[in-house]
PDB file of C-alpha atoms in Angstrom:
ATOM      1  CA  MET A   1      50.809 -77.212  -0.654  1.00 51.00           C
ATOM      2  CA  THR A   2      51.441 -73.933   1.135  1.00 54.00           C
ATOM      3  CA  GLY A   3      54.371 -72.796  -0.889  1.00 59.00           C
ATOM      4  CA  GLU A   4      56.350 -72.455   2.297  1.00 67.00           C
ATOM      5  CA  GLU A   5      60.119 -72.995   1.855  1.00 73.00           C
ATOM      6  CA  ALA A   6      61.213 -76.397   3.123  1.00 75.00           C
ATOM      7  CA  VAL A   7      63.809 -76.654   5.814  1.00 89.00           C
ATOM      8  CA  VAL A   8      65.561 -79.733   7.175  1.00 93.00           C
ATOM      9  CA  THR A   9      67.443 -79.290  10.475  1.00 94.00           C
ATOM     10  CA  THR A  10      69.127 -81.659  12.902  1.00 93.00           C
ATOM     11  CA  THR A  11      69.557 -81.090  16.615  1.00 93.00           C
ATOM     12  CA  THR A  12      70.185 -83.264  19.659  1.00 89.00           C
ATOM     13  CA  ASP A  13      67.761 -83.290  22.601  1.00 88.00           C
ATOM     14  CA  ARG A  14      68.432 -85.439  25.663  1.00 86.00           C
ATOM     15  CA  GLY A  15      70.810 -87.672  23.649  1.00 87.00           C
ATOM     16  CA  VAL A  16      68.257 -88.173  20.859  1.00 93.00           C
ATOM     17  CA  ALA A  17      68.857 -86.988  17.311  1.00 94.00           C
ATOM     18  CA  VAL A  18      65.938 -84.810  16.177  1.00 96.00           C
ATOM     19  CA  VAL A  19      65.517 -84.281  12.464  1.00 97.00           C
ATOM     20  CA  SER A  20      62.916 -81.563  11.912  1.00 97.00           C
ATOM     21  CA  LEU A  21      61.113 -80.908   8.648  1.00 96.00           C
ATOM     22  CA  HIS A  22      59.398 -77.599   8.131  1.00 94.00           C
ATOM     23  CA  GLY A  23      57.266 -76.471   5.199  1.00 94.00           C
ATOM     24  CA  ASP A  24      56.626 -78.238   1.921  1.00 94.00           C
ATOM     25  CA  VAL A  25      59.158 -81.065   1.565  1.00 93.00           C
ATOM     26  CA  ASP A  26      59.499 -82.748  -1.816  1.00 93.00           C
ATOM     27  CA  GLU A  27      62.049 -84.440  -4.098  1.00 94.00           C
ATOM     28  CA  GLU A  28      64.255 -81.376  -4.072  1.00 94.00           C
ATOM     29  CA  HIS A  29      64.708 -81.685  -0.288  1.00 92.00           C
ATOM     30  CA  ALA A  30      64.605 -85.502   0.035  1.00 94.00           C
ATOM     31  CA  PRO A  31      68.396 -85.872  -0.370  1.00 95.00           C
ATOM     32  CA  ALA A  32      69.041 -83.457   2.536  1.00 94.00           C
ATOM     33  CA  LEU A  33      66.578 -85.449   4.632  1.00 96.00           C
ATOM     34  CA  ALA A  34      68.238 -88.759   3.674  1.00 96.00           C
ATOM     35  CA  ARG A  35      71.693 -87.376   4.591  1.00 95.00           C
ATOM     36  CA  ALA A  36      70.396 -86.098   7.957  1.00 94.00           C
ATOM     37  CA  LEU A  37      68.740 -89.405   8.741  1.00 95.00           C
ATOM     38  CA  ALA A  38      71.859 -91.416   7.745  1.00 93.00           C
ATOM     39  CA  ALA A  39      74.125 -89.143   9.816  1.00 90.00           C
ATOM     40  CA  ALA A  40      72.047 -89.280  13.000  1.00 85.00           C
ATOM     41  CA  PRO A  41      73.150 -92.760  14.200  1.00 80.00           C
ATOM     42  CA  GLU A  42      76.749 -91.997  13.302  1.00 76.00           C
ATOM     43  CA  ASN A  43      76.722 -89.386  16.089  1.00 74.00           C
ATOM     44  CA  GLY A  44      76.363 -92.124  18.760  1.00 78.00           C
ATOM     45  CA  VAL A  45      72.605 -91.814  19.354  1.00 83.00           C
ATOM     46  CA  VAL A  46      70.399 -94.894  19.437  1.00 85.00           C
ATOM     47  CA  ARG A  47      67.155 -93.044  18.772  1.00 94.00           C
ATOM     48  CA  THR A  48      66.262 -90.702  15.963  1.00 96.00           C
ATOM     49  CA  VAL A  49      63.096 -88.659  16.008  1.00 97.00           C
ATOM     50  CA  VAL A  50      61.715 -87.114  12.813  1.00 98.00           C
ATOM     51  CA  ASP A  51      59.579 -84.118  13.802  1.00 98.00           C
ATOM     52  CA  LEU A  52      56.891 -83.806  11.124  1.00 98.00           C
ATOM     53  CA  SER A  53      54.624 -81.444  13.129  1.00 97.00           C
ATOM     54  CA  ARG A  54      55.534 -78.412  10.985  1.00 96.00           C
ATOM     55  CA  THR A  55      55.577 -80.279   7.644  1.00 96.00           C
ATOM     56  CA  HIS A  56      52.669 -79.104   5.527  1.00 95.00           C
ATOM     57  CA  PHE A  57      53.332 -81.329   2.534  1.00 95.00           C
ATOM     58  CA  ALA A  58      55.558 -84.339   1.780  1.00 95.00           C
ATOM     59  CA  ASP A  59      55.706 -86.368  -1.386  1.00 96.00           C
ATOM     60  CA  SER A  60      56.741 -89.953  -2.174  1.00 96.00           C
ATOM     61  CA  SER A  61      60.437 -89.066  -2.266  1.00 97.00           C
ATOM     62  CA  VAL A  62      60.195 -88.067   1.399  1.00 97.00           C
ATOM     63  CA  LEU A  63      58.380 -91.309   2.154  1.00 97.00           C
ATOM     64  CA  HIS A  64      61.143 -93.267   0.448  1.00 97.00           C
ATOM     65  CA  ALA A  65      63.810 -91.483   2.499  1.00 97.00           C
ATOM     66  CA  LEU A  66      61.868 -92.283   5.666  1.00 98.00           C
ATOM     67  CA  LEU A  67      61.409 -95.956   4.685  1.00 98.00           C
ATOM     68  CA  ASP A  68      65.140 -96.287   3.839  1.00 97.00           C
ATOM     69  CA  ALA A  69      66.065 -94.724   7.157  1.00 96.00           C
ATOM     70  CA  GLN A  70      63.656 -97.021   9.000  1.00 96.00           C
ATOM     71  CA  ARG A  71      65.294-100.101   7.447  1.00 95.00           C
ATOM     72  CA  ALA A  72      68.759 -98.848   8.249  1.00 93.00           C
ATOM     73  CA  HIS A  73      67.844 -98.040  11.854  1.00 93.00           C
ATOM     74  CA  LEU A  74      66.263-101.456  12.374  1.00 93.00           C
ATOM     75  CA  ALA A  75      69.317-103.202  10.887  1.00 92.00           C
ATOM     76  CA  ALA A  76      71.553-101.291  13.261  1.00 90.00           C
ATOM     77  CA  GLY A  77      69.317-101.977  16.287  1.00 91.00           C
ATOM     78  CA  GLU A  78      68.360 -98.334  16.575  1.00 92.00           C
ATOM     79  CA  VAL A  79      64.990 -96.665  16.877  1.00 95.00           C
ATOM     80  CA  LEU A  80      63.371 -94.260  14.418  1.00 97.00           C
ATOM     81  CA  VAL A  81      60.214 -92.439  15.619  1.00 98.00           C
ATOM     82  CA  LEU A  82      58.017 -90.074  13.594  1.00 98.00           C
ATOM     83  CA  ALA A  83      56.519 -87.227  15.683  1.00 98.00           C
ATOM     84  CA  GLY A  84      53.365 -85.338  14.961  1.00 97.00           C
ATOM     85  CA  PRO A  85      50.823 -84.122  15.134  1.00 98.00           C
ATOM     86  CA  LEU A  86      50.679 -84.752  11.404  1.00 97.00           C
ATOM     87  CA  GLN A  87      49.184 -82.185   9.028  1.00 96.00           C
ATOM     88  CA  THR A  88      46.366 -83.518   6.860  1.00 97.00           C
ATOM     89  CA  ALA A  89      48.468 -83.890   3.666  1.00 96.00           C
ATOM     90  CA  VAL A  90      51.259 -85.715   5.458  1.00 97.00           C
ATOM     91  CA  ARG A  91      48.853 -88.035   7.317  1.00 97.00           C
ATOM     92  CA  ARG A  92      47.163 -88.741   3.984  1.00 97.00           C
ATOM     93  CA  LEU A  93      50.538 -89.755   2.408  1.00 97.00           C
ATOM     94  CA  PHE A  94      50.905 -92.498   5.047  1.00 97.00           C
ATOM     95  CA  GLU A  95      47.247 -93.565   4.779  1.00 96.00           C
ATOM     96  CA  VAL A  96      47.109 -93.743   0.996  1.00 96.00           C
ATOM     97  CA  THR A  97      50.372 -95.716   0.738  1.00 97.00           C
ATOM     98  CA  GLY A  98      49.555 -97.985   3.700  1.00 97.00           C
ATOM     99  CA  THR A  99      52.946 -97.279   5.255  1.00 97.00           C
ATOM    100  CA  ALA A 100      51.915 -95.900   8.647  1.00 95.00           C
ATOM    101  CA  SER A 101      52.318 -99.311  10.238  1.00 96.00           C
ATOM    102  CA  ALA A 102      55.998 -99.461   9.109  1.00 95.00           C
ATOM    103  CA  PHE A 103      56.868 -96.717  11.559  1.00 97.00           C
ATOM    104  CA  ARG A 104      56.763 -96.053  15.283  1.00 97.00           C
ATOM    105  CA  MET A 105      54.707 -92.878  15.603  1.00 97.00           C
ATOM    106  CA  ALA A 106      54.178 -90.451  18.451  1.00 98.00           C
ATOM    107  CA  ASP A 107      51.551 -87.710  18.826  1.00 97.00           C
ATOM    108  CA  SER A 108      54.147 -85.076  19.779  1.00 97.00           C
ATOM    109  CA  LEU A 109      57.814 -84.420  19.891  1.00 96.00           C
ATOM    110  CA  GLU A 110      57.863 -84.748  23.664  1.00 96.00           C
ATOM    111  CA  ALA A 111      56.195 -88.179  23.467  1.00 96.00           C
ATOM    112  CA  ALA A 112      58.667 -89.274  20.779  1.00 97.00           C
ATOM    113  CA  LEU A 113      61.620 -88.230  22.950  1.00 94.00           C
ATOM    114  CA  THR A 114      60.381 -90.157  25.981  1.00 87.00           C
ATOM    115  CA  SER A 115      58.641 -93.251  24.557  1.00 77.00           C
TER     116      SER A 115
END
């Protein structure tokens, strides 16, 4: 962990909701992430991108929020894409839990917006 303050922001780019995580994101910030992910489809977008490229650390509460959002997006016929590149600690979270295959992933925000 870097000790960097976590920030969760939501923007819209080319009609796509972009939820960006920055810093060390843990159980304290997971509720804000979950709210942002739940609100994204309500704004009329059919694709949500989670930009993890500036996330230095994420714990299991973040993973649970992402998995819940993935299920909700699939049920609504919407797309959720995780964008990297992933920092080592974040990539390791997906590897250790075996959850990487549950998500559509892109190597960059640009690729996630256009794929």
